[in-house]
PDB file of C-alpha atoms and ligand atoms in Angstrom:
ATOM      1  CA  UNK A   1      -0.838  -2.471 -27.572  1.00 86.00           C
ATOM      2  CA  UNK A   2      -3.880  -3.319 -25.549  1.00 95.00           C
ATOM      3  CA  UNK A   3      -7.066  -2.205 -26.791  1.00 97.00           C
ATOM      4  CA  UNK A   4     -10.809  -3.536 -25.547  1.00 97.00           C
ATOM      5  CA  UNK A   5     -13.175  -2.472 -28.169  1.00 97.00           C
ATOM      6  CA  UNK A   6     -16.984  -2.701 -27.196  1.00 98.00           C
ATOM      7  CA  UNK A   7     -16.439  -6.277 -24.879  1.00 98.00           C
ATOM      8  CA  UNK A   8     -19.528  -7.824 -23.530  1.00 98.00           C
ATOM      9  CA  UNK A   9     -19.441 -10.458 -21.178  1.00 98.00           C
ATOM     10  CA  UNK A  10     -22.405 -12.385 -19.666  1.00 97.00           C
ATOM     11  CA  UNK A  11     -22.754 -15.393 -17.486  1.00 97.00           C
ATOM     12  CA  UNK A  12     -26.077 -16.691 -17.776  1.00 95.00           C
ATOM     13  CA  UNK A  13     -28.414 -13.764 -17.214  1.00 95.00           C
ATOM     14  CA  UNK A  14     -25.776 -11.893 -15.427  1.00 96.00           C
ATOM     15  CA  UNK A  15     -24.088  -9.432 -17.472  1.00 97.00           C
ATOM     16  CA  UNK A  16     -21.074  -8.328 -16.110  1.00 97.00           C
ATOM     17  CA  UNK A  17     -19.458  -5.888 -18.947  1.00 98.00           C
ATOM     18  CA  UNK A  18     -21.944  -4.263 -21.203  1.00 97.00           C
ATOM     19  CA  UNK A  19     -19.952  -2.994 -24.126  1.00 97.00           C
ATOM     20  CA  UNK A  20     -16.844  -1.739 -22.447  1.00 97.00           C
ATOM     21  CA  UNK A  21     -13.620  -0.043 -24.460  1.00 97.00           C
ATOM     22  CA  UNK A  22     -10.462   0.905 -23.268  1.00 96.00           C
ATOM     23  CA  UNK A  23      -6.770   1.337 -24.359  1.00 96.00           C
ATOM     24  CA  UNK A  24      -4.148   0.909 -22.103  1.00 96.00           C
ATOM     25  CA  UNK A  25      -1.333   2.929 -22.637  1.00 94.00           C
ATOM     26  CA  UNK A  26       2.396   1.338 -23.246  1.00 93.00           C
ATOM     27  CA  UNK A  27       4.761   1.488 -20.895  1.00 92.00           C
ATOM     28  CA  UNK A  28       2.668   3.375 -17.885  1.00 94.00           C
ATOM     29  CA  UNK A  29       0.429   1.828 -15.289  1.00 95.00           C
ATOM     30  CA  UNK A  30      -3.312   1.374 -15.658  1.00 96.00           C
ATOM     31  CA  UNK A  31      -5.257   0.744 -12.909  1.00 96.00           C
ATOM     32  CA  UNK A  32      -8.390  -0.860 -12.740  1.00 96.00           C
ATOM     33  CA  UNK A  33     -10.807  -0.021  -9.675  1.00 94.00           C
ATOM     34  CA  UNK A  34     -14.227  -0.305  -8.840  1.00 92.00           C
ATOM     35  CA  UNK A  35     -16.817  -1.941  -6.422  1.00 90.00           C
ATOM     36  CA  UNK A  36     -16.435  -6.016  -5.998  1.00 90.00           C
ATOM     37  CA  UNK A  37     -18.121  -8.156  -8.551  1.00 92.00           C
ATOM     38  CA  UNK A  38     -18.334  -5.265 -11.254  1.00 94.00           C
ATOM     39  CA  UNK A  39     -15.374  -7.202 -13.129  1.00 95.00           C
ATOM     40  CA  UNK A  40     -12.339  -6.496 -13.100  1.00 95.00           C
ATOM     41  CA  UNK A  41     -10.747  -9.798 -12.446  1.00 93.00           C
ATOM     42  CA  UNK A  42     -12.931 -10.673 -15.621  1.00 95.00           C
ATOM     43  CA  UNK A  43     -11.872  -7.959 -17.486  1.00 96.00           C
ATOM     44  CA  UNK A  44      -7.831  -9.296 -17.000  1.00 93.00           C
ATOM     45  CA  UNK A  45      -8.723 -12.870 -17.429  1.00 92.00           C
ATOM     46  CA  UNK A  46     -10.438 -11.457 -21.549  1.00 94.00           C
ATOM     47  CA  UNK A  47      -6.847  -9.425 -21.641  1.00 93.00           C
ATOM     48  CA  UNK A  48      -4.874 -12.454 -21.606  1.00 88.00           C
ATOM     49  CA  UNK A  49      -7.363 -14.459 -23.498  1.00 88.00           C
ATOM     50  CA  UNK A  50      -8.292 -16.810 -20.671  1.00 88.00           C
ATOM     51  CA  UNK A  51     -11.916 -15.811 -20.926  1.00 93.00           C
ATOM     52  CA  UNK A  52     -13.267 -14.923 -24.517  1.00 94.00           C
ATOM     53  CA  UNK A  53     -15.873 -11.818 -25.241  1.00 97.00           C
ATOM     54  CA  UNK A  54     -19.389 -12.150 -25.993  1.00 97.00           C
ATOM     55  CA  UNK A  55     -19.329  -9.572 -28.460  1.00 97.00           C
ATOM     56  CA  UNK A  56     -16.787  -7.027 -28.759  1.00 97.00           C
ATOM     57  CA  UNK A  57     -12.616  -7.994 -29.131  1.00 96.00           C
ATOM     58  CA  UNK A  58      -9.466  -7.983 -27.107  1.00 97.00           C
ATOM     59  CA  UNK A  59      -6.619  -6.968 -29.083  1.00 96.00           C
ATOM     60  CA  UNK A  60      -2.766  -7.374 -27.777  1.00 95.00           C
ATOM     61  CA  UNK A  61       0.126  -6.343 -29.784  1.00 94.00           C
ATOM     62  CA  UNK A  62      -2.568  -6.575 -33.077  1.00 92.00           C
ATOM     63  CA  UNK A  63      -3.585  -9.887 -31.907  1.00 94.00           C
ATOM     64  CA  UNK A  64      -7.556 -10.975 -31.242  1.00 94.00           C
ATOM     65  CA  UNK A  65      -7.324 -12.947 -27.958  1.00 92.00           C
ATOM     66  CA  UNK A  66     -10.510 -14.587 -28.677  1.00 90.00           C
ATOM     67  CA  UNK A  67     -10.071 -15.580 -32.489  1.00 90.00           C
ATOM     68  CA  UNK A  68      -6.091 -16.457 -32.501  1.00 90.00           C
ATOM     69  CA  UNK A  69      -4.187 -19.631 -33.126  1.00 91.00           C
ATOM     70  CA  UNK A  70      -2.469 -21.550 -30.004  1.00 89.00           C
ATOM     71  CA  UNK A  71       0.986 -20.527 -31.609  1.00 90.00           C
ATOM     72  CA  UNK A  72      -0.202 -17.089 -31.733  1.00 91.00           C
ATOM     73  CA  UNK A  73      -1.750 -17.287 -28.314  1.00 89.00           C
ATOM     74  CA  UNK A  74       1.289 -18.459 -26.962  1.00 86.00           C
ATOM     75  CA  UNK A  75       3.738 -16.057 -28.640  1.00 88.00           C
ATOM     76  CA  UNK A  76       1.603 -12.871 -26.804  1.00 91.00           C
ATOM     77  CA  UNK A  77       1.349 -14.488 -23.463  1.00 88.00           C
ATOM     78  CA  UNK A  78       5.050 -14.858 -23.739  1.00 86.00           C
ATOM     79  CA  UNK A  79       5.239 -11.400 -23.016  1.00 91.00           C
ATOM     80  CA  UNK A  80       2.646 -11.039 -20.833  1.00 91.00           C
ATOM     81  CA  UNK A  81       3.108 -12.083 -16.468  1.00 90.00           C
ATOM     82  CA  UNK A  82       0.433 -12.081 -14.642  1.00 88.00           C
ATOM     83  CA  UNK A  83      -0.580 -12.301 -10.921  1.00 86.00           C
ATOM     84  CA  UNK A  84      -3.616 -13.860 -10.481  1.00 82.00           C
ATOM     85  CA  UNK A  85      -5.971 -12.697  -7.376  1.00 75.00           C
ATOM     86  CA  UNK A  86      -5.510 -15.814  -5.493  1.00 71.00           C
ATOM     87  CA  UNK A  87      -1.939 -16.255  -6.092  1.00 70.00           C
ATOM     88  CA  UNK A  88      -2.569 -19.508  -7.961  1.00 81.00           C
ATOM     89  CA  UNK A  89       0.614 -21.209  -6.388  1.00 88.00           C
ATOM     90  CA  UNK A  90       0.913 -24.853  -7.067  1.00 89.00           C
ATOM     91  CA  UNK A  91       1.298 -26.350  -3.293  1.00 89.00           C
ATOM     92  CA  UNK A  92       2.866 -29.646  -4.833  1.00 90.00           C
ATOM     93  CA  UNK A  93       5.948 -27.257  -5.531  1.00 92.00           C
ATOM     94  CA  UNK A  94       9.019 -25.755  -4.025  1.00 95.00           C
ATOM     95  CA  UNK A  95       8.808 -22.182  -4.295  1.00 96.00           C
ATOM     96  CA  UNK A  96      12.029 -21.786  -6.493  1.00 96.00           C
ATOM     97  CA  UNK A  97      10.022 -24.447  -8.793  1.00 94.00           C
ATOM     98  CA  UNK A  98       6.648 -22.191  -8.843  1.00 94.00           C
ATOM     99  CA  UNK A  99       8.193 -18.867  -9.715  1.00 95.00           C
ATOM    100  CA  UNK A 100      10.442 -20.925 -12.467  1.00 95.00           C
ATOM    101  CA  UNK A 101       7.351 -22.833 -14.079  1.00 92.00           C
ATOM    102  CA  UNK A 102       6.965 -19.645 -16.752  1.00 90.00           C
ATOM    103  CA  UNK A 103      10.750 -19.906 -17.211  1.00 92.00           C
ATOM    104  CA  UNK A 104      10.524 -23.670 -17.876  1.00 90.00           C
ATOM    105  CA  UNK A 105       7.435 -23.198 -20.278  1.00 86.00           C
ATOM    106  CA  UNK A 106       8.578 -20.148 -22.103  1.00 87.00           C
ATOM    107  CA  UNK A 107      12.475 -20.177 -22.395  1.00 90.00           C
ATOM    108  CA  UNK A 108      13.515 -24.256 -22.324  1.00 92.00           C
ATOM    109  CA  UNK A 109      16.862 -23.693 -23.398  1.00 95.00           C
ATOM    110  CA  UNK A 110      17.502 -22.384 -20.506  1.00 95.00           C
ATOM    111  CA  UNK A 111      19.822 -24.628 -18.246  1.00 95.00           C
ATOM    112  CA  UNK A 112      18.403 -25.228 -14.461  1.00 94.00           C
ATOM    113  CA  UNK A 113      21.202 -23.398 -12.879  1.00 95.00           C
ATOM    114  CA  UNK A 114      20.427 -20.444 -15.033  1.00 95.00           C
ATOM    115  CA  UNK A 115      17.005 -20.778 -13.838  1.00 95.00           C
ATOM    116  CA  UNK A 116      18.155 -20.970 -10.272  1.00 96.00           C
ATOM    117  CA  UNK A 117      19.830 -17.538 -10.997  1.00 96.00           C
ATOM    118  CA  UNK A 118      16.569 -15.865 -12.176  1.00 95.00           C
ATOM    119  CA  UNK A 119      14.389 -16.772  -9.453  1.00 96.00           C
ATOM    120  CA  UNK A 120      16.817 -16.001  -6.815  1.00 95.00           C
ATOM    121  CA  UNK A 121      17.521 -12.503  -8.128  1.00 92.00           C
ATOM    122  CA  UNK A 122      13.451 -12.041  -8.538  1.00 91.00           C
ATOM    123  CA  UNK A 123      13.245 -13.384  -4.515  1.00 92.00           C
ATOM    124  CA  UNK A 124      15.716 -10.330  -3.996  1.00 89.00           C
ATOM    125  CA  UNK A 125      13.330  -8.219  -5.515  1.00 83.00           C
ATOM    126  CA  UNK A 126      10.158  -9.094  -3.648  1.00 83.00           C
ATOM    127  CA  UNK A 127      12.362  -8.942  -0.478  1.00 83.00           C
ATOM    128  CA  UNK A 128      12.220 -12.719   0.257  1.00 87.00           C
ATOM    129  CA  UNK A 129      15.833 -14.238  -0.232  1.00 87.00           C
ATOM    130  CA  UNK A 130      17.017 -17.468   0.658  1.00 88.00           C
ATOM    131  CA  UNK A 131      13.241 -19.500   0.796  1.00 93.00           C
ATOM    132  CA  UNK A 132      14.600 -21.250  -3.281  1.00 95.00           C
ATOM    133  CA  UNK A 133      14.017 -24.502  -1.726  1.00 95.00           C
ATOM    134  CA  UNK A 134      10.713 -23.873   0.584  1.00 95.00           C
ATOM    135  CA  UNK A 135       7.677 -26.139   0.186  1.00 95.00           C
ATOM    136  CA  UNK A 136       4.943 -23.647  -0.861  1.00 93.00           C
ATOM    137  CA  UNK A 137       2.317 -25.042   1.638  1.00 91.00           C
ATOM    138  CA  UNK A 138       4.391 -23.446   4.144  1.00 90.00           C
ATOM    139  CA  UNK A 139       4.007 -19.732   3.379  1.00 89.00           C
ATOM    140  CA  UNK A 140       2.613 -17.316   5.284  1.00 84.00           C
ATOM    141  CA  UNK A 141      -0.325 -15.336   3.076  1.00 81.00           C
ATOM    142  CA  UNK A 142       1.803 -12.412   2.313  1.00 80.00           C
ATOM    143  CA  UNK A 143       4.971 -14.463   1.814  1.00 86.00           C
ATOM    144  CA  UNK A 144       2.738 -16.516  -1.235  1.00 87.00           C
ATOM    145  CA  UNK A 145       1.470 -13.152  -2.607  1.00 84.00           C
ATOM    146  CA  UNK A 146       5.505 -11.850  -3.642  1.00 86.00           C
ATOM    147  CA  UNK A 147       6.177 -15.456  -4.454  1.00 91.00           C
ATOM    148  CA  UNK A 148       3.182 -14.697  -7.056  1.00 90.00           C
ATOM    149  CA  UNK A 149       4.970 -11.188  -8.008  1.00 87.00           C
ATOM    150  CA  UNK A 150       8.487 -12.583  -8.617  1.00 90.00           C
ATOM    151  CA  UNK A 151       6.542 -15.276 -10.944  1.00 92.00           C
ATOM    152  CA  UNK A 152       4.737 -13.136 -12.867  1.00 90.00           C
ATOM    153  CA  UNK A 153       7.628 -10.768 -13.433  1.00 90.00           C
ATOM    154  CA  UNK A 154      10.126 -13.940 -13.950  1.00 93.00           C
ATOM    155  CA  UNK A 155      10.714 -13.719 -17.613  1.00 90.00           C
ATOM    156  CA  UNK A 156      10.381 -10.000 -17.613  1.00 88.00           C
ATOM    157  CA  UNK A 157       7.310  -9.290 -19.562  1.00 92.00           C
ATOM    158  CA  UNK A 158       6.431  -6.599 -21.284  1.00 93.00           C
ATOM    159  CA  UNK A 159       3.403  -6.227 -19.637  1.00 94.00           C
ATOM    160  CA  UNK A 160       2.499  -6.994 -16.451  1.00 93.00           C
ATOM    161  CA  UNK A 161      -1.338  -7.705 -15.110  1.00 93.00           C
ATOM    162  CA  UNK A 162      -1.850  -7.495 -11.155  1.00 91.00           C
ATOM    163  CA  UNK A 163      -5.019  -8.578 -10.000  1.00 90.00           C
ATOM    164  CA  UNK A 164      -4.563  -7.111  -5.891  1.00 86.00           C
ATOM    165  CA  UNK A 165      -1.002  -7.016  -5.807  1.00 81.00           C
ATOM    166  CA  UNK A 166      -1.266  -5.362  -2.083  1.00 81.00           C
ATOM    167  CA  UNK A 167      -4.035  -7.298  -0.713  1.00 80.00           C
ATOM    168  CA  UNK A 168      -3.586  -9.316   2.092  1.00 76.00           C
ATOM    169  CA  UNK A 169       0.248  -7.484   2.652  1.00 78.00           C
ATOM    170  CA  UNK A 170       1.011  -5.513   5.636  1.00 81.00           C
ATOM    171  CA  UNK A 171       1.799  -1.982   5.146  1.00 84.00           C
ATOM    172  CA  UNK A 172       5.413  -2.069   5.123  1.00 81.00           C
ATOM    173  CA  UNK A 173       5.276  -4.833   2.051  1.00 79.00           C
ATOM    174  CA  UNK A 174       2.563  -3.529   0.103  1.00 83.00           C
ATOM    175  CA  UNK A 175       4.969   0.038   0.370  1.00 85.00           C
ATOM    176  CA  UNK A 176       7.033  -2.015  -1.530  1.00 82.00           C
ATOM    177  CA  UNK A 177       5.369  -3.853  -3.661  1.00 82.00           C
ATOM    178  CA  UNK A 178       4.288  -0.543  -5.239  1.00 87.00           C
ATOM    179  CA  UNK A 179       7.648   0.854  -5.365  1.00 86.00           C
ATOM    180  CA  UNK A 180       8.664  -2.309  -6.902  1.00 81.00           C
ATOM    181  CA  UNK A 181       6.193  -1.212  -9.974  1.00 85.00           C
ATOM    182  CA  UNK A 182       6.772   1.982  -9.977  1.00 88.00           C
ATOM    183  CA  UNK A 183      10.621   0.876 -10.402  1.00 83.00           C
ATOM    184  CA  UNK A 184      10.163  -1.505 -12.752  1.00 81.00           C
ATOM    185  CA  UNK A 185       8.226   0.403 -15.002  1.00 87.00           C
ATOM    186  CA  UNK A 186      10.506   2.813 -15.370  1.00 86.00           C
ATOM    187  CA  UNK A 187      13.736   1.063 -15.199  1.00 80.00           C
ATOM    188  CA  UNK A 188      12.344  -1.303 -17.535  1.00 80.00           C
ATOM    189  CA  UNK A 189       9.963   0.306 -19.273  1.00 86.00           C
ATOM    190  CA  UNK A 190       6.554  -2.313 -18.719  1.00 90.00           C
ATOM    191  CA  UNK A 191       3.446  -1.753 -18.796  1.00 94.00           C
ATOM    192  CA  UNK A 192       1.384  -2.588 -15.913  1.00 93.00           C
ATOM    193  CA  UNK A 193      -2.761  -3.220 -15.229  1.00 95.00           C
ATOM    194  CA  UNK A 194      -3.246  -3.398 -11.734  1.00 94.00           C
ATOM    195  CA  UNK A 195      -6.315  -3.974 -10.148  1.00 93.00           C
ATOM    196  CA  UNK A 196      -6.184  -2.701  -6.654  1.00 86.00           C
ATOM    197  CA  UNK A 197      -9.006  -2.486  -4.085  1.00 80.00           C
ATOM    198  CA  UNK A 198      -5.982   0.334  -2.134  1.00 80.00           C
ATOM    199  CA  UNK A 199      -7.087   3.624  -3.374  1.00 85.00           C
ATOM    200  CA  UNK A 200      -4.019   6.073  -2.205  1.00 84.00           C
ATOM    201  CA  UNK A 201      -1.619   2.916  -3.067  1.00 84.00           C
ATOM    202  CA  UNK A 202      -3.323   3.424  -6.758  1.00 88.00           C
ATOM    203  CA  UNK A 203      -2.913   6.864  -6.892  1.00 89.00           C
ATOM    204  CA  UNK A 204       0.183   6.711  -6.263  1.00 88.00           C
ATOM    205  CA  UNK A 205       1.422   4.231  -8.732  1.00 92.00           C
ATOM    206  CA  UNK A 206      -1.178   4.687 -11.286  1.00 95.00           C
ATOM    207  CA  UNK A 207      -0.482   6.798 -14.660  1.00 96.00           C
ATOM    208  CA  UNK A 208      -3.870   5.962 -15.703  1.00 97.00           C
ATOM    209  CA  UNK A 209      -7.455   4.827 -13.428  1.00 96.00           C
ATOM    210  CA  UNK A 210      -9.889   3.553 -14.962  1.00 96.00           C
ATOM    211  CA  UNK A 211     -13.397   2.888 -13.119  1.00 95.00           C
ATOM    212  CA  UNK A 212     -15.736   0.188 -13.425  1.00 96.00           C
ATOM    213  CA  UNK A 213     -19.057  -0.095 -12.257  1.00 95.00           C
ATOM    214  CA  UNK A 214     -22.914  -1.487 -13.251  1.00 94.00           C
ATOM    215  CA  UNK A 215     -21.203  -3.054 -16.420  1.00 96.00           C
ATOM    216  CA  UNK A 216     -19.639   0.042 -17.771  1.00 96.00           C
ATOM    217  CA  UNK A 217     -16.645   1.970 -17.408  1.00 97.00           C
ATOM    218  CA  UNK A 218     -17.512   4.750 -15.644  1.00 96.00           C
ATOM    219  CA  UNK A 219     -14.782   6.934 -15.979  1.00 96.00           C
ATOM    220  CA  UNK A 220     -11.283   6.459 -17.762  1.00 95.00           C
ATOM    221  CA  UNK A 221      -8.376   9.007 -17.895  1.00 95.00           C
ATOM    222  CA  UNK A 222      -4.577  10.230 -16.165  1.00 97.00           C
ATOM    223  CA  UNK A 223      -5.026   9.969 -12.846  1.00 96.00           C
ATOM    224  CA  UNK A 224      -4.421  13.580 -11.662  1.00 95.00           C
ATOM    225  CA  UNK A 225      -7.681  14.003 -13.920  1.00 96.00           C
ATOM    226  CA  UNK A 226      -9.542  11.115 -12.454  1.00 95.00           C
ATOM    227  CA  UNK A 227      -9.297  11.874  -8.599  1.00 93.00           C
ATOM    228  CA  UNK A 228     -11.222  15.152  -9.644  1.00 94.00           C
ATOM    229  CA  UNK A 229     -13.892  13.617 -11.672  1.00 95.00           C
ATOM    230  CA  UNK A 230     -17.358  15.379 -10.819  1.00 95.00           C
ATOM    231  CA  UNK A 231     -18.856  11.605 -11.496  1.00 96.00           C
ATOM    232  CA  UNK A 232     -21.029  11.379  -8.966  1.00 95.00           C
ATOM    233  CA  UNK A 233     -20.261   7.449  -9.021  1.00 94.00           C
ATOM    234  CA  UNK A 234     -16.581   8.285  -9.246  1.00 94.00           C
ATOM    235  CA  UNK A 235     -17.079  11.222  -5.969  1.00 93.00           C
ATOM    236  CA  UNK A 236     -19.058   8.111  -4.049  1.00 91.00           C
ATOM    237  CA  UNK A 237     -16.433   5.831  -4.361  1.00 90.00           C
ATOM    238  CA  UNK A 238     -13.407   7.744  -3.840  1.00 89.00           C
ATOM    239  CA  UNK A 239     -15.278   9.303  -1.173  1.00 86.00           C
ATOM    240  CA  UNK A 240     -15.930   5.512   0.723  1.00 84.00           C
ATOM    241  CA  UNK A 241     -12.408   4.649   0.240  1.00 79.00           C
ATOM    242  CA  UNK A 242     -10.579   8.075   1.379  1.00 73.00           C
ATOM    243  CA  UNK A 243     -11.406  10.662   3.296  1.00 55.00           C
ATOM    244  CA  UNK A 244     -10.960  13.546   0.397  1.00 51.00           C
ATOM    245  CA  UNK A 245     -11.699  17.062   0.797  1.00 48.00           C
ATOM    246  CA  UNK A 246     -15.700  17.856  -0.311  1.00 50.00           C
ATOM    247  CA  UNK A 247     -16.450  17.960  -4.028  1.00 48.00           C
ATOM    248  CA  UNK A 248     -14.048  17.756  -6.899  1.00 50.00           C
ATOM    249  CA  UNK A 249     -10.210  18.478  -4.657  1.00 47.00           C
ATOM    250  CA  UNK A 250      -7.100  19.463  -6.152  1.00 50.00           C
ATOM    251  CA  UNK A 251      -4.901  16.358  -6.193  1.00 50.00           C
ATOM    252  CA  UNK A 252      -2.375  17.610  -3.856  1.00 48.00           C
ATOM    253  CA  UNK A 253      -4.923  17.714  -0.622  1.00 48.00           C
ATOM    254  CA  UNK A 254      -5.302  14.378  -1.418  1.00 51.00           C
ATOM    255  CA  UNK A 255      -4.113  12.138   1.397  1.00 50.00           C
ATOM    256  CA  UNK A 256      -0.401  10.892   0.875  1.00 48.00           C
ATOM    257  CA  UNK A 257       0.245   7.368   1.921  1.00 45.00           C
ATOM    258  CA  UNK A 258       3.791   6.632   1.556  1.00 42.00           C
TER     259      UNK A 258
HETATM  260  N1  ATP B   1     -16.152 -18.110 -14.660  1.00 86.93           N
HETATM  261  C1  ATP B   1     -17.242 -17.510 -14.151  1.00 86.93           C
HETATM  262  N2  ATP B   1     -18.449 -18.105 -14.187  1.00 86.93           N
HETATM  263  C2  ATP B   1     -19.543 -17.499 -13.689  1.00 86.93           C
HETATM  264  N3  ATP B   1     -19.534 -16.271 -13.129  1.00 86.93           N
HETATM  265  C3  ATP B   1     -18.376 -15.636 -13.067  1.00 86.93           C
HETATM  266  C4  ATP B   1     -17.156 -16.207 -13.560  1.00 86.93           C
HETATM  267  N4  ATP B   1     -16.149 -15.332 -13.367  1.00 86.93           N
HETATM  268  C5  ATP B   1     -16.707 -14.261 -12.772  1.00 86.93           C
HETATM  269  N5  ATP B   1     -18.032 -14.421 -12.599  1.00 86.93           N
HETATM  270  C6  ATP B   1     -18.956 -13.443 -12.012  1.00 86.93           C
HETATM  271  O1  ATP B   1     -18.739 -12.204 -12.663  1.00 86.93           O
HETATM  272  C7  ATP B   1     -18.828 -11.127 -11.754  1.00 86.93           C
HETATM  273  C8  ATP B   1     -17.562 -10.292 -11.806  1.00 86.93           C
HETATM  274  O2  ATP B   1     -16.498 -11.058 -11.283  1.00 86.93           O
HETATM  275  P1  ATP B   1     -15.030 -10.496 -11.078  1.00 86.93           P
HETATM  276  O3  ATP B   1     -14.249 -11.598 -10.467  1.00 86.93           O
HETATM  277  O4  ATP B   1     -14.526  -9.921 -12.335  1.00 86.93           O
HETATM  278  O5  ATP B   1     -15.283  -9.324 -10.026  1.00 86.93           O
HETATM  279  P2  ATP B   1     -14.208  -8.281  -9.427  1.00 86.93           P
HETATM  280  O6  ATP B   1     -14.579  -6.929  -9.934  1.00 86.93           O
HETATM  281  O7  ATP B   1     -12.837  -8.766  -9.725  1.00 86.93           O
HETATM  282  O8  ATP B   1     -14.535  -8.356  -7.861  1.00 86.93           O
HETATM  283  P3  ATP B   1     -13.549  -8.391  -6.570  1.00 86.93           P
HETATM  284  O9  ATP B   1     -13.210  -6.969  -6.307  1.00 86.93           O
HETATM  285  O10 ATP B   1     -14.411  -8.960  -5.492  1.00 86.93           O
HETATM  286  O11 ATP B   1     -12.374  -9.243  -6.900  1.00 86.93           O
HETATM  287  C9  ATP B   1     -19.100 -11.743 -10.388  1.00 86.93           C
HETATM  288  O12 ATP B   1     -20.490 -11.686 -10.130  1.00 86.93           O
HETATM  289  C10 ATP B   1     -18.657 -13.175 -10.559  1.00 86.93           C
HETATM  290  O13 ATP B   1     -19.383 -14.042  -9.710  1.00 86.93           O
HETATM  291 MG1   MG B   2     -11.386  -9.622  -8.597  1.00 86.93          MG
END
């Protein structure tokens, strides 16, 4: 459904993905790790076709991101949500009226107070009822970060990109922000890319890690399989982010979180 076949992407003389491939498996969660600046925000932006390859393509549902039509381009982001990794709220909006822009966009023949109904079942979901008719600029950080959740999942994609879901959240939220995934990928059956700088969060939730670093992706595979990947990159970095037992661990030592 999503496939990255040999993507390069430069800016200037920086290269920042030297001929990278990946699939991401339907209707499980990827996650997408890896030091800061090796990118991964990049590598969602080329999913959805907001940044093009140098070489290489991004495919989605048979589509070429890079090479399709606007009609085409639109039809696959119809069933794409995505949270971006600075929320990307607009501040001249309510927050009913931000999480309802896809709706607006994407399904017009809806009326308003079938709108209304959406968003106010998504605030449910996020655990942040009742703020329909809040002016954005007034949200706390966490409090804008689920208003970006309930828009991304507003006209409930098929696939879901989260570029740090959890960042920024207090424990307690970013607990449920994850369970929120993990329900609504199996309730609903989406698939999710999240991008998560919260290691045992993404073990948790993650089907599927996939690491990148220097340009490359370093290592790729289920995520029981991954956490005891003799990579000595892949060792390093788990090892910086948990404490995990020496050398390659079974999966079960592994600090639980939640
Ligand atoms: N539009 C752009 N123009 C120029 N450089 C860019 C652009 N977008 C990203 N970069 C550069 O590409 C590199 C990778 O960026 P990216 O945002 O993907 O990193 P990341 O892995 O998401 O990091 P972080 O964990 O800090 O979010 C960075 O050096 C960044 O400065
Ligand atoms: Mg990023």
């Amino acid at each position: 459904m999503i496939e990255l076949k040999h993507v390069s992407k430069s800016f200037g003389s920086l290269t920042v993905l030297d001929d990278i491939s990946l699939t991401i498996p339907h209707g499980e969660t990827t996650a997408i790790i890896g030091p800061s600046g090796t990118g991964k925000s990049v590598t969602l932006k080329l999913i959805v076709g907001l940044l093009a390859p140098d070489a290489g393509e991004v495919r989605c549902f048979g589509v070429d991101m890079a090479r399709a039509r606007e009609r085409e381009l639109y039809r696959v982001r119809r069933r794409f949500g995505m949270l971006f990794q600075d929320g990307a709220l607009f501040d001249s909006m309510t927050v009913g009226e931000n999480i309802a822009f896809p709706l607006v966009h994407h399904h017009p023949e809806l009326t308003a107070a079938q709108r209304r109904k959406k968003v106010e079942e998504k605030l449910e979901l996020v655990e942040l009822p009742g703020v329909y008719d809040r002016p954005t600029a007034a949200l706390s950080g966490g409090q804008r970060k689920r208003v970006g959740l309930a828009r991304a999942i507003i006209t409930e994609p098929e696939v879901v990109l989260f570029d740090e879901p959890n960042s920024g959240l207090d424990p307690l939220t970013s607990n449920a922000i994850d369970a929120l995934i993990v329900r609504m990928k199996e309730v609903m059956g989406v698939t999710f890319v999240v991008i998560s700088h919260d290691i045992v969060g993404t073990i948790n939730i993650a089907d599927h890690i996939a690491m990148l670093s220097g340009g490359k992706v370093v290592e790729w595979g289920p995520t029981p399989q991954f956490v005891r990947s003799s990579n000595p990159i892949v060792r390093g970095f788990l090892e910086r982010n948990l404490v995990l037992p020496e050398g390659p661990g079974d999966v079960t030592s592994l600090p639980q979180a939640r």
